[in-house]
mmCIF file of C-alpha atoms in Angstrom:
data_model
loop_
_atom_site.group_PDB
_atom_site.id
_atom_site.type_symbol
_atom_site.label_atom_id
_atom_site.label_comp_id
_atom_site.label_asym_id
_atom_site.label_seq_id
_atom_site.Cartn_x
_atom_site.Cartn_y
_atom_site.Cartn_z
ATOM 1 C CA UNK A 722 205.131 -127.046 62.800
ATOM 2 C CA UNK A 723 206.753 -129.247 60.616
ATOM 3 C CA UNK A 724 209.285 -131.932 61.563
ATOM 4 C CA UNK A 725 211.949 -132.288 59.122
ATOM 5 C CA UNK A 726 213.905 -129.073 59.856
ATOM 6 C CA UNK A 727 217.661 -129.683 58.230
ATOM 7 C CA UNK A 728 220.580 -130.639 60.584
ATOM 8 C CA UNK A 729 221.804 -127.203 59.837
ATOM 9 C CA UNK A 730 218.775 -125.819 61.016
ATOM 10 C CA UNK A 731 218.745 -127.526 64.241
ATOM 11 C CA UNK A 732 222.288 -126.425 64.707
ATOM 12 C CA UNK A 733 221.322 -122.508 64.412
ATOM 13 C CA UNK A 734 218.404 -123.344 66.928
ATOM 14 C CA UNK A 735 220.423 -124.901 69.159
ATOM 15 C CA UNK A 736 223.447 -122.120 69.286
ATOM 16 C CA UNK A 737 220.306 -119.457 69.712
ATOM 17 C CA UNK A 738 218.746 -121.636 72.385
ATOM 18 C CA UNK A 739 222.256 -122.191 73.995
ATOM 19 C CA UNK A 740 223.160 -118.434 73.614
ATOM 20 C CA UNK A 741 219.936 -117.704 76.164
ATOM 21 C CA UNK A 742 220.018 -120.099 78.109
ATOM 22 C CA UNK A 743 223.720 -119.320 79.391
ATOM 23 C CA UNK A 744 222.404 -115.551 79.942
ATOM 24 C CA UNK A 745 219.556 -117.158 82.130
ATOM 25 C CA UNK A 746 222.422 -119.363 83.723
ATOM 26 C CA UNK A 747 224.403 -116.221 84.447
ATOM 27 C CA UNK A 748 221.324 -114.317 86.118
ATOM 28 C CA UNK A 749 220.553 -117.122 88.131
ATOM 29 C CA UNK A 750 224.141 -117.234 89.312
ATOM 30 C CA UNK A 751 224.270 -113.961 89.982
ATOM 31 C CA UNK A 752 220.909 -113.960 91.720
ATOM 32 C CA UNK A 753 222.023 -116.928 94.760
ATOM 33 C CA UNK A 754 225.457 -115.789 94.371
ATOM 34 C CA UNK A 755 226.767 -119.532 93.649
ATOM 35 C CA UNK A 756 227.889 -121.287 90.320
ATOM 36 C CA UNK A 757 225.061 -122.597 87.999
ATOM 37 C CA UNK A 758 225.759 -123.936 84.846
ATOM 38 C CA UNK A 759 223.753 -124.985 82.091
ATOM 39 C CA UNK A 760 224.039 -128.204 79.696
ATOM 40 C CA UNK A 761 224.161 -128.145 75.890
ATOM 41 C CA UNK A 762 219.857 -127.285 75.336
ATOM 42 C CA UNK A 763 217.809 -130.281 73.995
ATOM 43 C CA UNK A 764 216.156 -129.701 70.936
ATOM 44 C CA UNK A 765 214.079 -132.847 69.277
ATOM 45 C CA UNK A 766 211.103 -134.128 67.873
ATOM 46 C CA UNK A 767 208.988 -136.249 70.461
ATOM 47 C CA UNK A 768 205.515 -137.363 70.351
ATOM 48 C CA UNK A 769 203.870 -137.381 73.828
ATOM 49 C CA UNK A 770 204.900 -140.873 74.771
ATOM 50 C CA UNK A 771 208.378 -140.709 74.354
ATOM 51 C CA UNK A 772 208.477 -137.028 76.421
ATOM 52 C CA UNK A 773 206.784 -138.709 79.417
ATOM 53 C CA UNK A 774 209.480 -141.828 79.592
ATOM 54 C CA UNK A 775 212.202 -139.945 78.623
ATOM 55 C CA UNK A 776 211.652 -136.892 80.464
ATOM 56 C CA UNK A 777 209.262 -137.476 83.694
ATOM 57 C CA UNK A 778 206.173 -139.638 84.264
ATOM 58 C CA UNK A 779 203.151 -137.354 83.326
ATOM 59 C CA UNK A 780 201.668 -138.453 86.758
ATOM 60 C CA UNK A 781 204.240 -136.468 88.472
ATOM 61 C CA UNK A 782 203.272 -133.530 90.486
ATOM 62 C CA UNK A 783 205.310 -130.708 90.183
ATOM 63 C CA UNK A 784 204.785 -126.668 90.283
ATOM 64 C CA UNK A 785 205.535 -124.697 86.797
ATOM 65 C CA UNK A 786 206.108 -121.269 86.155
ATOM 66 C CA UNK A 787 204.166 -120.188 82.671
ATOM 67 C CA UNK A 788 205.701 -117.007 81.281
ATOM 68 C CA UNK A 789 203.677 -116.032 77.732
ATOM 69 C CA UNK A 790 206.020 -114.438 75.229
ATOM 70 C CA UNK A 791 204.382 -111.936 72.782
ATOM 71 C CA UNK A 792 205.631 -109.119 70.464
ATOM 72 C CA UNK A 793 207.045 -110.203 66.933
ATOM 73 C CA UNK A 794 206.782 -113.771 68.322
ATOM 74 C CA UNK A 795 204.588 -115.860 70.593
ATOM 75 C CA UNK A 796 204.893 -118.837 72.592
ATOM 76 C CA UNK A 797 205.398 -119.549 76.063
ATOM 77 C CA UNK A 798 208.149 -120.324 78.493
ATOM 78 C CA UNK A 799 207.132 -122.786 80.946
ATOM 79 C CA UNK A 800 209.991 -123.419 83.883
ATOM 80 C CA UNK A 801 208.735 -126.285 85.537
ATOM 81 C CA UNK A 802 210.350 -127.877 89.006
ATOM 82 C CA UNK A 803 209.859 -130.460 91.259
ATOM 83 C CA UNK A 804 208.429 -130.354 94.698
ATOM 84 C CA UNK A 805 211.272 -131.101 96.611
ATOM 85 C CA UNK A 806 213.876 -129.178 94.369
ATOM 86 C CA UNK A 807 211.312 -126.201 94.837
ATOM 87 C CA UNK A 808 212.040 -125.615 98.043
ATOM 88 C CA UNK A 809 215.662 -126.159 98.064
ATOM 89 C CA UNK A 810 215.820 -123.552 95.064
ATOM 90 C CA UNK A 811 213.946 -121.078 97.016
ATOM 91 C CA UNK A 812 216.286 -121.665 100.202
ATOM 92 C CA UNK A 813 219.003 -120.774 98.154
ATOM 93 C CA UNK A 814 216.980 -117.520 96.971
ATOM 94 C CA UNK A 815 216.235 -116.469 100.340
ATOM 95 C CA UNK A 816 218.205 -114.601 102.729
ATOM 96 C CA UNK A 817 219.437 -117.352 105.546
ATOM 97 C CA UNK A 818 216.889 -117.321 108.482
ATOM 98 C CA UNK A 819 214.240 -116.214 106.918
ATOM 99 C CA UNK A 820 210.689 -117.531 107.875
ATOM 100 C CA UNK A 821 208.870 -119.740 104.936
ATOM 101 C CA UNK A 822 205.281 -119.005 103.861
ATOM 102 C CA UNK A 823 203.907 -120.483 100.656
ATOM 103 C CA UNK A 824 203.148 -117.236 99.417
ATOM 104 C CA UNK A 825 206.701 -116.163 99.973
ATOM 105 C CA UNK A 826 208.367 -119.069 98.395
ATOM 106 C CA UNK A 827 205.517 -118.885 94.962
ATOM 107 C CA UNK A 828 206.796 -115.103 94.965
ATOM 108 C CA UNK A 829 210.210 -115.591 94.784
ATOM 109 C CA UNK A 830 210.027 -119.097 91.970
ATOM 110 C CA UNK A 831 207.749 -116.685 89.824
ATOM 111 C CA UNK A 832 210.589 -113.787 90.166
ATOM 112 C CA UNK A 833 213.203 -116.573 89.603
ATOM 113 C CA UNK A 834 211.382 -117.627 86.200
ATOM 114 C CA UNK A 835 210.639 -113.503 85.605
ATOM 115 C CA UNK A 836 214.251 -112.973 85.839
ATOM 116 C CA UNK A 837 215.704 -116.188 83.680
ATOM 117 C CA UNK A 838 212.969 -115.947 80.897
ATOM 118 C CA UNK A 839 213.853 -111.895 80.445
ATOM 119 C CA UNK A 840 217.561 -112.607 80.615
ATOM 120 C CA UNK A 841 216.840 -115.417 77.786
ATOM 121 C CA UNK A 842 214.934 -113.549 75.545
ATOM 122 C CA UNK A 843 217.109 -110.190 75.754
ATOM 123 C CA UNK A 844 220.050 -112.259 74.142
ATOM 124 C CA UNK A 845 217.807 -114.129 71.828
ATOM 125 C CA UNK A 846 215.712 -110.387 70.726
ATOM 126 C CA UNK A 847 220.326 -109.378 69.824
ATOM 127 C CA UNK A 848 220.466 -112.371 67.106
ATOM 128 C CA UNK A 849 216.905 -112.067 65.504
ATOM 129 C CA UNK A 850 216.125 -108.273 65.510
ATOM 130 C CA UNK A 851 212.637 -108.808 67.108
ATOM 131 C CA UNK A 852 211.129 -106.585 69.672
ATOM 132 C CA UNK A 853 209.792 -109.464 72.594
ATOM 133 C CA UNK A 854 208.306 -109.015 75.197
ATOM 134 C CA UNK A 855 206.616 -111.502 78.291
ATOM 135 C CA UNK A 856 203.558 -111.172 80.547
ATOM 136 C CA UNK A 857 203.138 -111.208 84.148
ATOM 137 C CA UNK A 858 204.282 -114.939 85.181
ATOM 138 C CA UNK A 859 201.961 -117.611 86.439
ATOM 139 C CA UNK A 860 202.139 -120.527 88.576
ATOM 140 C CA UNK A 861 200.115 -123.638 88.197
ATOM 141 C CA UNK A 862 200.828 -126.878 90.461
ATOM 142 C CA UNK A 863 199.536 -130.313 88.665
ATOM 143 C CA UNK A 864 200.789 -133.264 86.954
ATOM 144 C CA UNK A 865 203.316 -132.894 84.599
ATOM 145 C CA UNK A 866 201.568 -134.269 81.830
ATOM 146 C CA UNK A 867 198.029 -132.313 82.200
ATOM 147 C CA UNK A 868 200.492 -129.187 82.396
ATOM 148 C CA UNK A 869 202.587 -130.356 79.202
ATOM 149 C CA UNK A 870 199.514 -130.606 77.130
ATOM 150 C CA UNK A 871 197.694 -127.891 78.281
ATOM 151 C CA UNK A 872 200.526 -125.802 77.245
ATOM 152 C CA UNK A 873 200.999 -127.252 74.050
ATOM 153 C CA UNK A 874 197.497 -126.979 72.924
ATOM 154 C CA UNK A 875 197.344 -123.228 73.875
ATOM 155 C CA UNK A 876 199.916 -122.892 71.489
ATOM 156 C CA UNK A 877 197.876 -124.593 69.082
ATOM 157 C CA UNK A 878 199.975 -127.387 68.730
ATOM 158 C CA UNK A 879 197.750 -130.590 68.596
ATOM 159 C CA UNK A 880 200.486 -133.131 66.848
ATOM 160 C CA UNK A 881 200.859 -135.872 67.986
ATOM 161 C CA UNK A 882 204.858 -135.408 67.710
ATOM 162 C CA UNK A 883 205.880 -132.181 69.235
ATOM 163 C CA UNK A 884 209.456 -129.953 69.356
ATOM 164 C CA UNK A 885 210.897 -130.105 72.705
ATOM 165 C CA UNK A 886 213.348 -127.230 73.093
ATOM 166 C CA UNK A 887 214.571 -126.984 76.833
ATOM 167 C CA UNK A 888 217.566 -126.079 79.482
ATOM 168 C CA UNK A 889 218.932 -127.979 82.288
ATOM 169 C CA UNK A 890 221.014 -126.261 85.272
ATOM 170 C CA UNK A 891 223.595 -127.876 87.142
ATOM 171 C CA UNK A 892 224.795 -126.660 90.369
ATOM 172 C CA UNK A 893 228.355 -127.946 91.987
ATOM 173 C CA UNK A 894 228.089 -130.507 89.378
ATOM 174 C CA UNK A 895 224.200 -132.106 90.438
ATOM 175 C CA UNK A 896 221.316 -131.710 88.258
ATOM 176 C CA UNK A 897 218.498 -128.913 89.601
ATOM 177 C CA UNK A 898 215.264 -130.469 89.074
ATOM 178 C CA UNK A 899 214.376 -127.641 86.782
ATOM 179 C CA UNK A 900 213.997 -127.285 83.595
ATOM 180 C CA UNK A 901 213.017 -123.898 80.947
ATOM 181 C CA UNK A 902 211.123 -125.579 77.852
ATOM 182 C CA UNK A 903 209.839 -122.988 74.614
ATOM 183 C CA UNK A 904 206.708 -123.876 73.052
ATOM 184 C CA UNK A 905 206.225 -121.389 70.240
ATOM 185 C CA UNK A 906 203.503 -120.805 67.905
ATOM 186 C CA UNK A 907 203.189 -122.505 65.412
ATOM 187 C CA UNK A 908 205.533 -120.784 62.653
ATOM 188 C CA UNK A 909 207.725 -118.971 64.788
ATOM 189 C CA UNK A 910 210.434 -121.665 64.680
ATOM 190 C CA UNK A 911 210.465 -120.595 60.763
ATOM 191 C CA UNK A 912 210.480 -116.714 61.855
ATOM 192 C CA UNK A 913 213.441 -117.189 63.752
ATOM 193 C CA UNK A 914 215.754 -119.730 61.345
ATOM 194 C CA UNK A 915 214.434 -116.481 58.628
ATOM 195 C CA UNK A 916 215.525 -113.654 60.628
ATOM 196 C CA UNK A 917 218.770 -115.913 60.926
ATOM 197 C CA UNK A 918 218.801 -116.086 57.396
ATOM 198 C CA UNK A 919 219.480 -120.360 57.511
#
């Protein structure tokens, strides 16, 4: 992947990116039945380092949703969340009263991530004329950095500086401890900015 895409080019990715991730905002609205909103997506260049002080320590533990993205184009969405945020996220999922079981609350994050990854990637398949489509998603509970590179590598991404193209959700104005990151193949960032004729 190379790293010195044009500030043009950053600006088409970022409208695409931005363009999903406020249909994924929508369908998780829709799916609690209360407001989330999503900020402008982050799109950079970061080598490893900088992702784990600017983004979360790599020792943290969290649970992360891995959604593979084939077709035209591959990559993976990875929705990753923390502990805590997990089951508050799931609360608001639920119908009130109803009894927690791990199972239950894995079930419903991995429909969450199902639903918002699907509802990103329908909007995004209207801009580039691609025919996308996702696999069955997986959950994986480890540190955040052992699940960062893991995914990265699959991807076949062994740089030492990386693209880091995510969305964050508000809701009633605080952060969710949740994020959606895209790790593509390599040359599928070019595919798309192509198909967008930048």
């Amino acid at each position: 992947m190379k790293s010195n895409y044009s500030a043009t080019e950053l600006d088409v990715l970022k409208e695409v990116i931005n363009i999903g991730g406020g249909h994924a905002a929508t369908s998780l609205s829709q799916l609690i039945d209360k407001p989330v909103h999503m900020t402008v997506p982050v799109i950079e260049m970061m080598d490893y380092a900088a992702v784990f002080e600017q983004i979360m320590p790599e020792e943290t533990v969290i649970k992360a949703i891995i959604v593979r993205m084939m077709g035209d184009a591959e990559g993976v969405f990875l929705f990753t969340v923390d502990q805590q945020f997990s089951k508050d996220l799931i609360a608001m999922m639920l119908p009130k009263n109803t009894p927690y079981s791990e199972a239950m609350a894995d079930s419903a994050l991995q429909e969450l991530v199902n639903i918002l990854v699907n509802s990103f990637l329908n909007a995004v398949m209207k801009l580039i004329d691609r025919n996308l489509i996702t696999s069955v998603p997986i959950m994986i509970e480890d540190m955040f950095g052992a699940i960062m590179s893991s995914a990265y590598m699959e991807q076949s991404q062994y740089d030492d500086s990386i693209m880091i193209i995510k969305n964050e959700f508000y809701y009633l104005g605080d952060r969710l401890e949740s994020s959606l990151y895209f790790i593509p193949k390599p040359g599928i960032i070019e595919k798309m900015l192509t198909a967008l004729t930048v």
